[in-house]
Structure formats: C-alpha cells, structure tokens
Short mmCIF file of N, CA and C in Angstrom, two decimals:
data_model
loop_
_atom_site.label_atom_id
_atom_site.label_comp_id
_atom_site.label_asym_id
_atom_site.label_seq_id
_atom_site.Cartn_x
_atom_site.Cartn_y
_atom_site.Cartn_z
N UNK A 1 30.48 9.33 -8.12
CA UNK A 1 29.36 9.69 -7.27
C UNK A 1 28.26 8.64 -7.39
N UNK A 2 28.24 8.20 -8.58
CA UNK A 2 26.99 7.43 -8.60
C UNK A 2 27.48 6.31 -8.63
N UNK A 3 28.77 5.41 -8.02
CA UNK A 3 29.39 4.51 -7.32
C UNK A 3 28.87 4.43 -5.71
N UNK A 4 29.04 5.23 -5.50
CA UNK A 4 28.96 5.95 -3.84
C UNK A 4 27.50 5.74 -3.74
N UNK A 5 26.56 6.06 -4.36
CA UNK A 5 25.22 6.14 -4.43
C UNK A 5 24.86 4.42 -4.41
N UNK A 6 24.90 4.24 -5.67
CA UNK A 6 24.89 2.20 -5.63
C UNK A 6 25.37 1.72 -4.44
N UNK A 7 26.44 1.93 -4.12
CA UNK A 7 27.19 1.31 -2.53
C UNK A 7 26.08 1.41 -1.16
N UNK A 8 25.73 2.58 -1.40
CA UNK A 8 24.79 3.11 0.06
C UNK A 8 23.41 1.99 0.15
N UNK A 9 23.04 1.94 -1.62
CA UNK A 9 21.88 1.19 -2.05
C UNK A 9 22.01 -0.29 -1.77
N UNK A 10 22.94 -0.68 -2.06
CA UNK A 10 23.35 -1.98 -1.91
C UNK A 10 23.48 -2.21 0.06
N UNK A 11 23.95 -1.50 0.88
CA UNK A 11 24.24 -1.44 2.41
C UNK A 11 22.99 -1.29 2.35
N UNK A 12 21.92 -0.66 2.14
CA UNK A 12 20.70 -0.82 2.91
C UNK A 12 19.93 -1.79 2.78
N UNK A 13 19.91 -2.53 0.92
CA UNK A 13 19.16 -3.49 0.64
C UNK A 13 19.88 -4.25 2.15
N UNK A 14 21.04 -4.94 2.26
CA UNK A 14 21.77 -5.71 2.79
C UNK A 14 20.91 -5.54 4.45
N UNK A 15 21.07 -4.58 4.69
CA UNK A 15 20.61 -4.72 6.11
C UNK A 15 19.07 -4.76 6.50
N UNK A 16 18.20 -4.75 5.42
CA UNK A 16 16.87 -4.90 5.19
C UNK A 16 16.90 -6.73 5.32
N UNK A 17 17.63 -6.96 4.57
CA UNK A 17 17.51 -9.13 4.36
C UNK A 17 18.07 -9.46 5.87
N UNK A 18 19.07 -8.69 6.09
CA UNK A 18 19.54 -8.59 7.22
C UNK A 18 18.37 -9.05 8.79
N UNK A 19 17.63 -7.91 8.98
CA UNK A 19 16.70 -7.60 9.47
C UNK A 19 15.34 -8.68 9.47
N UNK A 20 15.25 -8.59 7.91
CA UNK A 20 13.87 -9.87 7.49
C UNK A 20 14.30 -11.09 8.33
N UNK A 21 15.49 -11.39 8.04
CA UNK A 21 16.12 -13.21 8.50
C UNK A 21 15.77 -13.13 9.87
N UNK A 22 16.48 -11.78 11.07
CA UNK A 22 16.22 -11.85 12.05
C UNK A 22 14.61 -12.18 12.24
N UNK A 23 13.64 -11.52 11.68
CA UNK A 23 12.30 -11.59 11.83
C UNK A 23 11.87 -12.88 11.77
N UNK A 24 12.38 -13.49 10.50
CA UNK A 24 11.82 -15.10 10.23
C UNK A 24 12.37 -15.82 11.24
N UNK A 25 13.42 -15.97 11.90
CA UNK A 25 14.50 -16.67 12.70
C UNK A 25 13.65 -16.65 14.04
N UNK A 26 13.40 -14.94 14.28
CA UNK A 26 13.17 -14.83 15.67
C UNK A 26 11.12 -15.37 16.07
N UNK A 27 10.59 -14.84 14.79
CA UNK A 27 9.47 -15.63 14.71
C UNK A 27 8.84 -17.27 14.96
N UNK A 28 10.00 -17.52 13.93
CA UNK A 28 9.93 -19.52 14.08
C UNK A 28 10.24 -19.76 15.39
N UNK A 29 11.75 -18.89 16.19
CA UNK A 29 11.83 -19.73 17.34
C UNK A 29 10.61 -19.60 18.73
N UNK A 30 10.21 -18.25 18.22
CA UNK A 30 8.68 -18.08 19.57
C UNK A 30 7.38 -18.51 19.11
N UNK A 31 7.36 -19.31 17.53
CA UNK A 31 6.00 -19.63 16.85
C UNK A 31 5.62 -18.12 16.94
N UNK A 32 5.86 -17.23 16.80
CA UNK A 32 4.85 -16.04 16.94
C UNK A 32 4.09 -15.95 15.38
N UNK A 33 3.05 -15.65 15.36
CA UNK A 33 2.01 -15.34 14.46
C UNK A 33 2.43 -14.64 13.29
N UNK A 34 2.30 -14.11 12.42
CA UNK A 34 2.76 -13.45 10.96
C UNK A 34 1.74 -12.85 10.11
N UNK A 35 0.55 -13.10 10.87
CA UNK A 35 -0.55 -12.64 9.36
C UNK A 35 -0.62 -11.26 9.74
N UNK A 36 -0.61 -11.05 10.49
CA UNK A 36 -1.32 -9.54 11.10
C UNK A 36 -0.16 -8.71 11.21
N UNK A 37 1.00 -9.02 12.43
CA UNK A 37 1.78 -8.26 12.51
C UNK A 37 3.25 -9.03 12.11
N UNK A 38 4.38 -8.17 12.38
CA UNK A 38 5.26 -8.82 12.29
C UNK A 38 6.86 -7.86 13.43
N UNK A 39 7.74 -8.34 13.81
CA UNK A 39 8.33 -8.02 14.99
C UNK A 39 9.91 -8.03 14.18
N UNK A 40 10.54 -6.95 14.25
CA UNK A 40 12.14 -6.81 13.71
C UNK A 40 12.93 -6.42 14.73
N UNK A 41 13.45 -7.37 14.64
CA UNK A 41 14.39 -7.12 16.00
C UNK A 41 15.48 -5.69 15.06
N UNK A 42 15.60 -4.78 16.29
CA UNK A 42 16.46 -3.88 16.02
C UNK A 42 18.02 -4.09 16.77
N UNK A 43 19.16 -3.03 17.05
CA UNK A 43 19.99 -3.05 17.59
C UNK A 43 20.35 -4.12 18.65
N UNK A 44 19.40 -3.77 20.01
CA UNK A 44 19.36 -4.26 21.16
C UNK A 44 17.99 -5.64 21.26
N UNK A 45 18.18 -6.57 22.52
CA UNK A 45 17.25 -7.27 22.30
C UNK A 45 16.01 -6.74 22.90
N UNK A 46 15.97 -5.75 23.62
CA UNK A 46 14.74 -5.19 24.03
C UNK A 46 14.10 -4.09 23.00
N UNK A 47 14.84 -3.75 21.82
CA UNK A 47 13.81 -2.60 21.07
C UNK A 47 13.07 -3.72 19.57
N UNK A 48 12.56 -3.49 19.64
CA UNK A 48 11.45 -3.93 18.88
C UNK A 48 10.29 -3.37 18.00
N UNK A 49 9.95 -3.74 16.96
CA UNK A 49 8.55 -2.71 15.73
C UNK A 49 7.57 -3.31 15.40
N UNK A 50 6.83 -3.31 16.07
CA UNK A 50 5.58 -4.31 16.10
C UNK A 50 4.94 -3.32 14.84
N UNK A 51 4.32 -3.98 13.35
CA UNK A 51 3.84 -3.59 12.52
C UNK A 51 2.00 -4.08 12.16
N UNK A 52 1.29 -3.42 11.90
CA UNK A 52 0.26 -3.96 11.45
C UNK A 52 0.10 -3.99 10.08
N UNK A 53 -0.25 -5.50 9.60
CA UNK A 53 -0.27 -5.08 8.36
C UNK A 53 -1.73 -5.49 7.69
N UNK A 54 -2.42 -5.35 6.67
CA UNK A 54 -3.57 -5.64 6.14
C UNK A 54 -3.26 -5.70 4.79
N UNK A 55 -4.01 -6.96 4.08
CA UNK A 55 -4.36 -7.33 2.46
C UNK A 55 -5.74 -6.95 1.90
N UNK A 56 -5.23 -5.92 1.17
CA UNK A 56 -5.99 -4.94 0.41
C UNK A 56 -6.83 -6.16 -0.63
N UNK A 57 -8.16 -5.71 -0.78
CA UNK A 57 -9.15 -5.96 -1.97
C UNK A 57 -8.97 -5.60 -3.18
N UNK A 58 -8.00 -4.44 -3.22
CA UNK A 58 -8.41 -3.66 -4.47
C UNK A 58 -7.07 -3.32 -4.77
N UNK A 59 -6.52 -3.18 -6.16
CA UNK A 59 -5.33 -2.73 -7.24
C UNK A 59 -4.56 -1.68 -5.67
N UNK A 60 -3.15 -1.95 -6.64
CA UNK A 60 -2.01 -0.66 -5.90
C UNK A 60 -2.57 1.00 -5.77
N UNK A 61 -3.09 1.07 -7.33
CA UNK A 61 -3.47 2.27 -7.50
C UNK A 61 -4.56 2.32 -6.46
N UNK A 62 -5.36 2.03 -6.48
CA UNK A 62 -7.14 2.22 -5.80
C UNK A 62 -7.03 2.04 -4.19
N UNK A 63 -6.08 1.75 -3.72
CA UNK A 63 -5.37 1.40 -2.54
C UNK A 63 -5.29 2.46 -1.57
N UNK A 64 -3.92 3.10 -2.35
CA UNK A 64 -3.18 4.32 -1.91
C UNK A 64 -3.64 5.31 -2.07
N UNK A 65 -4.61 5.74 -3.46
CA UNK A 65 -5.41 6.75 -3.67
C UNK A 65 -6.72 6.53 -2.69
N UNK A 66 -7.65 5.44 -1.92
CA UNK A 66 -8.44 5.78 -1.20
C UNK A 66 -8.05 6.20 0.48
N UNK A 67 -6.45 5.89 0.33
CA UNK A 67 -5.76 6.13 1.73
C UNK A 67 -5.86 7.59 1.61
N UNK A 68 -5.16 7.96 0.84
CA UNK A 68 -5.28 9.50 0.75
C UNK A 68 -6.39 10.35 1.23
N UNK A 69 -7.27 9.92 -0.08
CA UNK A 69 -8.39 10.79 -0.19
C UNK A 69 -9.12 10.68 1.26
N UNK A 70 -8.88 9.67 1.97
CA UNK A 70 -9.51 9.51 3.32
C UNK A 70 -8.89 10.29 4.51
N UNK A 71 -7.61 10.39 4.57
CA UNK A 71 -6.52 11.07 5.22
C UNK A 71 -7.00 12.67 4.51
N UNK A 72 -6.65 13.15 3.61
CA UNK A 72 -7.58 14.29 2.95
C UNK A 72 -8.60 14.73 3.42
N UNK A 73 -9.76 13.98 3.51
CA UNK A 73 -10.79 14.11 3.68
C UNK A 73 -11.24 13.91 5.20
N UNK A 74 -10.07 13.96 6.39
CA UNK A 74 -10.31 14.35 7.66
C UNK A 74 -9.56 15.44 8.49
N UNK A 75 -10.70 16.27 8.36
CA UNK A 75 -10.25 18.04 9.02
C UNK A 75 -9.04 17.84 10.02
N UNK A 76 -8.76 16.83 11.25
CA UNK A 76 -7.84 16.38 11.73
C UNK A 76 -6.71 16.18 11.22
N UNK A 77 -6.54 15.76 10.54
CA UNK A 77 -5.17 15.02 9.54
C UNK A 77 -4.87 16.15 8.56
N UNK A 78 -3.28 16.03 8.58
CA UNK A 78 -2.69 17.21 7.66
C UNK A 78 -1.75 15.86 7.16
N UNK A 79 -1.70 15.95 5.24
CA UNK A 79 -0.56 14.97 4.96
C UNK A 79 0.85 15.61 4.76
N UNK A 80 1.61 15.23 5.60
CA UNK A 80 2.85 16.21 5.61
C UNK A 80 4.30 15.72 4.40
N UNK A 81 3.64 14.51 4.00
CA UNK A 81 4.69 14.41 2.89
C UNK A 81 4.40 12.46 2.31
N UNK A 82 4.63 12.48 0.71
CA UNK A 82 4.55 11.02 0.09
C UNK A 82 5.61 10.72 -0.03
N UNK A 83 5.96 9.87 -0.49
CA UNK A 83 6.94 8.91 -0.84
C UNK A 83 6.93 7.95 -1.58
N UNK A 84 7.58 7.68 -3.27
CA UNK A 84 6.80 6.84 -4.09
C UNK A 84 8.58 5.97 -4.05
N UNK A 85 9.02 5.05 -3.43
CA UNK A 85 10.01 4.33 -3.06
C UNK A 85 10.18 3.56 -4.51
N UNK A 86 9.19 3.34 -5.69
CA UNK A 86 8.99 2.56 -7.20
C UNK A 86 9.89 3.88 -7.82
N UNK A 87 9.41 4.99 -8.12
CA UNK A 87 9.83 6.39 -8.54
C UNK A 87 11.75 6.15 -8.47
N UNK A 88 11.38 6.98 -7.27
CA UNK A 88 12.86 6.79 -6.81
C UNK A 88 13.89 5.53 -7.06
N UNK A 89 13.30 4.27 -7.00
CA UNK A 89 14.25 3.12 -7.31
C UNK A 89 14.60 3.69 -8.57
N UNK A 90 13.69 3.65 -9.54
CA UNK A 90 13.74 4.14 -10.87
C UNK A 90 14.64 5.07 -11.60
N UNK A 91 14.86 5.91 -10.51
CA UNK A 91 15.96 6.93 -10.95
C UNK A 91 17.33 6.79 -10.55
N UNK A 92 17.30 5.28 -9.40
CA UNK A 92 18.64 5.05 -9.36
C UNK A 92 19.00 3.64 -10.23
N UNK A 93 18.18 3.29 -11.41
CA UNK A 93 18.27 2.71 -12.87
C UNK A 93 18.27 1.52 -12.19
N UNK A 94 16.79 0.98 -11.16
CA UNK A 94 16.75 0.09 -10.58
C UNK A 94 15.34 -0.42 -10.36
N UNK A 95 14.63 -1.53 -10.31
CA UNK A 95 13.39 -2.02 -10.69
C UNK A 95 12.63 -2.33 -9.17
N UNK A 96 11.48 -1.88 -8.89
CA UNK A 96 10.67 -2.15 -7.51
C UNK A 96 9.13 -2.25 -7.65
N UNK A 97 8.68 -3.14 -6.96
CA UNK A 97 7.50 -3.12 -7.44
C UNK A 97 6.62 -1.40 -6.67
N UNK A 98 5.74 -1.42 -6.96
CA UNK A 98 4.55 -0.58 -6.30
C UNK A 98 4.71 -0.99 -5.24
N UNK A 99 5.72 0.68 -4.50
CA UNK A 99 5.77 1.06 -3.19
C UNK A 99 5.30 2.44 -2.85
N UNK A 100 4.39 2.85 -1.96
CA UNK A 100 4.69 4.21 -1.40
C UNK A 100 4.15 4.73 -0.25
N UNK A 101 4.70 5.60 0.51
CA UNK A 101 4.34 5.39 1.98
C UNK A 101 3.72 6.96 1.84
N UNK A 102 2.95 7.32 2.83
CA UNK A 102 2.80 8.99 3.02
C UNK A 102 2.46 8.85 4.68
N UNK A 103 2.89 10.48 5.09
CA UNK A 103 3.39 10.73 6.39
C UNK A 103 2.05 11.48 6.34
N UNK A 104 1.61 11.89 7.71
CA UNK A 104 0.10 12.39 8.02
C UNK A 104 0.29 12.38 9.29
N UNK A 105 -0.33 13.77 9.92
CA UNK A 105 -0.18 13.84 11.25
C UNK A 105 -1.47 14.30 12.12
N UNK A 106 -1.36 14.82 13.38
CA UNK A 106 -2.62 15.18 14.53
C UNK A 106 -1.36 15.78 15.23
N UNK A 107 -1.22 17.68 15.18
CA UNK A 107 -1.08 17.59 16.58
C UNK A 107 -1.12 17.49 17.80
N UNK A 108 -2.55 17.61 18.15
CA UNK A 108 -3.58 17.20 19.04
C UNK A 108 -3.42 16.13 19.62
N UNK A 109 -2.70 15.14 18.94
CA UNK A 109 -2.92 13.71 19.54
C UNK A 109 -1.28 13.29 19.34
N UNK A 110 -0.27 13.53 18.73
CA UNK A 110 1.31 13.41 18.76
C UNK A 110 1.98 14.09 19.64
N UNK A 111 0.92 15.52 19.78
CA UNK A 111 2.09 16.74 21.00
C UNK A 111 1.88 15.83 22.31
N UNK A 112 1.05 15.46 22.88
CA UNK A 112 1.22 15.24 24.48
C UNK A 112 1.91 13.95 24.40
N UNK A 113 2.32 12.89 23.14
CA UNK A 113 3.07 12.01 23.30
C UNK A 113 4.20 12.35 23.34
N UNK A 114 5.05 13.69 22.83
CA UNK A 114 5.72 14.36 22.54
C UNK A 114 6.31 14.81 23.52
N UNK A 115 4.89 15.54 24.58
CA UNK A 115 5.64 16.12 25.64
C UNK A 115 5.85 14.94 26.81
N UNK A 116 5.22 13.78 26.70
CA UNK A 116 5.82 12.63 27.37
C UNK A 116 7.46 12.44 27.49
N UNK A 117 7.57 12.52 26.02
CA UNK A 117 8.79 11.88 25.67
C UNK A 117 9.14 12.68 24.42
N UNK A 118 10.20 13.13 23.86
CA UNK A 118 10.30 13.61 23.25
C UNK A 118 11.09 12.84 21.67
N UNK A 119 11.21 11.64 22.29
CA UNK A 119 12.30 11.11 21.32
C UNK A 119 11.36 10.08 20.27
N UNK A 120 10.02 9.80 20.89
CA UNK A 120 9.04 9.83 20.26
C UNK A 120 8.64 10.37 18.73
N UNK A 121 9.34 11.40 18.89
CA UNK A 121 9.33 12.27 17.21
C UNK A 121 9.58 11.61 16.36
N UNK A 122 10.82 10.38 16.58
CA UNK A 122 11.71 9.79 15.24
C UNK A 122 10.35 9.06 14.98
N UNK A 123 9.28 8.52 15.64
CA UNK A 123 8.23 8.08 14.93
C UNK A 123 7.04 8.43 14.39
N UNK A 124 7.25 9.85 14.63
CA UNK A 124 5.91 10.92 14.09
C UNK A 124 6.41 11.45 13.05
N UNK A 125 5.69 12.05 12.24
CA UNK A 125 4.25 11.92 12.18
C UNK A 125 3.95 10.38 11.84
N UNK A 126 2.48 10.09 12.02
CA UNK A 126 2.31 8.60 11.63
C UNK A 126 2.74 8.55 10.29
N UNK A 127 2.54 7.37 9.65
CA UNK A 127 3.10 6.45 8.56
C UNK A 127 2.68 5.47 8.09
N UNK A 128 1.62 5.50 6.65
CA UNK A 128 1.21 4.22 5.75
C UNK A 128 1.82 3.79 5.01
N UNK A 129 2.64 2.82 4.41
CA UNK A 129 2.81 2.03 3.30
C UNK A 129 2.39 1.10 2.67
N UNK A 130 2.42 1.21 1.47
CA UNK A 130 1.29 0.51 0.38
C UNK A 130 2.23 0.42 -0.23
N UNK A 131 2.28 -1.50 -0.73
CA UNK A 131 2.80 -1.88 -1.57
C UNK A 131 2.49 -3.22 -2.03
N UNK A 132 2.51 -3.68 -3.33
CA UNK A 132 2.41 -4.50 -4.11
C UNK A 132 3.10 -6.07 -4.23
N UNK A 133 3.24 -6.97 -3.76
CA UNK A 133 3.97 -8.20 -3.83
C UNK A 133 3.85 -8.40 -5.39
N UNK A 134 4.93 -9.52 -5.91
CA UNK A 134 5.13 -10.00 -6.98
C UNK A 134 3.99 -10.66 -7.57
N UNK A 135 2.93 -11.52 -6.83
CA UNK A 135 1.69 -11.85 -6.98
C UNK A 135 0.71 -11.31 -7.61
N UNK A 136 0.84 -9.71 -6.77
CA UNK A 136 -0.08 -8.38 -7.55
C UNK A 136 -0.84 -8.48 -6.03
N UNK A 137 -0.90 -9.27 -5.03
CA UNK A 137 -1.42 -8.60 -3.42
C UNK A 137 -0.78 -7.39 -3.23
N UNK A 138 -1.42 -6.46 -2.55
CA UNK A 138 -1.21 -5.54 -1.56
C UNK A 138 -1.53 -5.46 -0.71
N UNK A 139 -0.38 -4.85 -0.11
CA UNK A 139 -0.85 -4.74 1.45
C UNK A 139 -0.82 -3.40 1.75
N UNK A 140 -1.20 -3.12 3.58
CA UNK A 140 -1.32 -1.87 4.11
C UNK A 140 -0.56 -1.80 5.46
N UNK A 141 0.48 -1.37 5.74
CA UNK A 141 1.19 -2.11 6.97
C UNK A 141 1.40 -0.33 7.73
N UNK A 142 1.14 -0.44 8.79
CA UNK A 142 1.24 0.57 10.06
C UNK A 142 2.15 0.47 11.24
N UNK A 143 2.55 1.21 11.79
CA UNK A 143 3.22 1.33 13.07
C UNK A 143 2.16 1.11 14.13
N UNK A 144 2.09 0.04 14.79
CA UNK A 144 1.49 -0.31 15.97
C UNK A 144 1.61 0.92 16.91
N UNK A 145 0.74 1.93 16.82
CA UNK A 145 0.82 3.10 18.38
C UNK A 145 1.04 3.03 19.63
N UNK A 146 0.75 1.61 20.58
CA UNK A 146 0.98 1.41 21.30
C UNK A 146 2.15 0.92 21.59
N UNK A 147 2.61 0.10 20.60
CA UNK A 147 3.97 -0.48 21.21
C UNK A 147 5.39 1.03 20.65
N UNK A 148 5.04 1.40 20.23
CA UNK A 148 5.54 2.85 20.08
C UNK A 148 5.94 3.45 21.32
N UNK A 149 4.70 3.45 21.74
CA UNK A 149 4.64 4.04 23.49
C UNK A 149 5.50 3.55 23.96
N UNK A 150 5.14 1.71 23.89
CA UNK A 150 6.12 0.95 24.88
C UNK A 150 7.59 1.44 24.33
N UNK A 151 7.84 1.59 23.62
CA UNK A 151 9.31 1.45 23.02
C UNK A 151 10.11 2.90 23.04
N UNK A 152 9.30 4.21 23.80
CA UNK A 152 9.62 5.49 24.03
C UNK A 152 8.83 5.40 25.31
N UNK A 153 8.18 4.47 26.11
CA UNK A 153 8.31 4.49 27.68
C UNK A 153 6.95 5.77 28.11
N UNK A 154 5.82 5.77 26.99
CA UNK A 154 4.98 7.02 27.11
C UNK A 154 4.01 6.00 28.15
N UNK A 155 3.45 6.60 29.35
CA UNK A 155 2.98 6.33 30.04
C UNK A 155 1.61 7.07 30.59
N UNK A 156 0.41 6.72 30.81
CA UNK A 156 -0.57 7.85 30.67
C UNK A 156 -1.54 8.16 29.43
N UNK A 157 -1.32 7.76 28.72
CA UNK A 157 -1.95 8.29 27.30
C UNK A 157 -2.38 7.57 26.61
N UNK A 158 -3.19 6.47 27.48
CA UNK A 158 -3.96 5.64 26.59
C UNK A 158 -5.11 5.78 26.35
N UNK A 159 -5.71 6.86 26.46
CA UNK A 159 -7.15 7.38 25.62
C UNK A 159 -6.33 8.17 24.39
N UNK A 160 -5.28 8.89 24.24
CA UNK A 160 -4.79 9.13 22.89
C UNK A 160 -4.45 8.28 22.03
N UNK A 161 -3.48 7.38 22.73
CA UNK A 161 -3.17 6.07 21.98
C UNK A 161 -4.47 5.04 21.27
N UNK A 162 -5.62 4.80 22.14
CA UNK A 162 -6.84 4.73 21.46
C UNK A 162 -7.35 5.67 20.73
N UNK A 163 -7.37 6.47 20.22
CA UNK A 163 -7.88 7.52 19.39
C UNK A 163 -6.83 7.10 18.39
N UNK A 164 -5.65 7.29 18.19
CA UNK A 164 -4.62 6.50 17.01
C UNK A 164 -4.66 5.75 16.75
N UNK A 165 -4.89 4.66 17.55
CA UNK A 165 -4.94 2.91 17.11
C UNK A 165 -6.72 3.16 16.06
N UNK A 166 -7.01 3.64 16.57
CA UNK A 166 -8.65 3.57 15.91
C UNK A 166 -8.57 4.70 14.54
N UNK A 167 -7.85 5.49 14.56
CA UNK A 167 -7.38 6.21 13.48
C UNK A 167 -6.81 5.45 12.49
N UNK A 168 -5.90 4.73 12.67
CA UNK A 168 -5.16 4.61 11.98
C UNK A 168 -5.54 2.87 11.49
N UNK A 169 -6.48 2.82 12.19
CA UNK A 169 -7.35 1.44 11.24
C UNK A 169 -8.25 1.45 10.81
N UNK A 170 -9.28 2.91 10.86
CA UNK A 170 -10.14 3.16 9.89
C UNK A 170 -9.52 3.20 8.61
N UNK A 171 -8.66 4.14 8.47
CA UNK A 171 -8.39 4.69 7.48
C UNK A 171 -7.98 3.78 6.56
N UNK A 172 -7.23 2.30 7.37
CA UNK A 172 -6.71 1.18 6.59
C UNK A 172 -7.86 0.34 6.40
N UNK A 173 -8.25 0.20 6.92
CA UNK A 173 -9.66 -0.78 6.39
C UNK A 173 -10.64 0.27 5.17
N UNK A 174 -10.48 1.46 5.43
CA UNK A 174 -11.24 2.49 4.00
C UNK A 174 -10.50 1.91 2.71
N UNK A 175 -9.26 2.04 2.86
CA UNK A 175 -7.91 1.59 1.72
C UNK A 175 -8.31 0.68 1.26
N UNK A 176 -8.57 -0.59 2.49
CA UNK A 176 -7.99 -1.75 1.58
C UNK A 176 -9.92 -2.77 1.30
N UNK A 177 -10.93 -2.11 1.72
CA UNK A 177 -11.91 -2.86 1.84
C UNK A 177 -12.35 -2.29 0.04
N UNK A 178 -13.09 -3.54 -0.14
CA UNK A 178 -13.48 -3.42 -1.75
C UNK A 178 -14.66 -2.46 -2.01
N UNK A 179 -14.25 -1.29 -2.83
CA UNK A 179 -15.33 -0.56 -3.18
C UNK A 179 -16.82 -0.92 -3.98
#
C-alpha cells in the first residue's frame, strides 16, 4: 500500500515538472512576463491558469497567519478548509519546504458565477497559497478571477468579478506587506 502511495507521489511530482517546463518553454517563446503572474498550459492549447503571485515581507509563519486572521476577520468570508502540503509531505516520510494553502469563500459573490456556469465550482471556493522558496522568500500566489471567468465562459459579472479581484488582493497585500 505504501508502494502504491509513493507511485501516485512520484506521478504527480512528475507531472508538476511536467507542467513547470511547459510554463518556462511556453513563456520564453512569447517573452511573456514572470514576476507577477505566471500561465500553465493545461490539457488543450486554449485552457490556461493565469496565477497571481506576490513576495511577502515577512517570515512563512507571519504570512499565512496574517492571511487568515484577515480572511477571519471579514464577516463575508467563511474559511472552509487549510491545507498544510509541509505536514502531509511529512507523513509520507518526505521533506517540503513551508507550504499551505486555505480555501475561503462568498456565497454572495461565487453563487451567480455558479449560476452562470456551473462547472465553475472546480474553482471555488477561492484559494491562497503560501509558501517558502529554498532562499527563505515567500510568496502569495492566487487564482486570477477573471481569467477564471474566461476559462468557464462567465459572461456578465464583472462588477462581481471586481469585488473578487479586489478581495482577493487586499487580503494578499495584508499577508505579505511588513508589519
């Protein structure tokens, strides 16, 4: 069983480098930019994950704990689940730096994308990850809301989609700006 387990671990690392190369490959050949966001080509050549990412001021710990407490600390936002990806490596007797993502939602502002489109879900609730490079940088990397839209075809809902995009970069600039 815990053959089977390593195997699965090993297929995903694989299709993660997989994925990165496409990114570096497909980046160099359009010069496209890298500091901010970054673009993974998926399956097909039209689906695409435009990411935002930001370099935190402050430690892993002080990071993720002011993401929280900020996400926490807005009557809007419910956190519907963490994820400590360091933890978990750990228990499959395997070494990662400081990773962890937490899920947080609005139904207010996900349902009518929802009732746009429904397939939309596989990307809700939103999604932060915080993690640590070998350096000791961190970063804060997000799902671009809009190209979301584009990529589930939501049409109409760009005063929600502004209300998310602006959500979801307060909260990252709270994270990562130096206390």
């Amino acid at each position: 069983m815990k053959n089977i387990y390593l195997i699965g671990m090993v297929l995903i690392a694989v299709g993660f480098t997989a994925c990165e190369t496409a990114t570096t490959q497909n980046n160099s050949a359009n010069n496209t930019p890298t500091e901010n966001t970054s673009t993974t080509k998926v399956s097909d050549e039209t689906s695409t994950q435009r990411h935002i990412k930001i370099k935190s001021e402050n430690s892993f710990d002080e990071t993720y704990n002011a993401l929280k407490k900020a996400i926490e600390a807005n009557e809007n936002l419910t956190v519907v689940a963490e994820l400590d990806h360091q933890a978990n490596a750990k228990k499959a007797e395997m070494e990662l730096r400081p990773t962890k993502i937490i899920m947080f939602g609005n139904p207010k502002l996900g349902s009518p994308l929802m009732k746009e489109n429904q397939e939309i879900g596989i990307d809700l609730p939103q999604k932060i990850l915080v993690y640590e490079v070998e350096n000791g940088d961190v970063y804060v990397v997000y799902n671009d809301p809009k190209v979301l839209a584009e990529n589930h075809n939501i049409k109409g809902q760009d005063e929600v989609l502004e209300k998310i995009s602006g959500a979801l970069k307060s909260l990252a600039e709270t994270a990562t700006k130096k206390k």
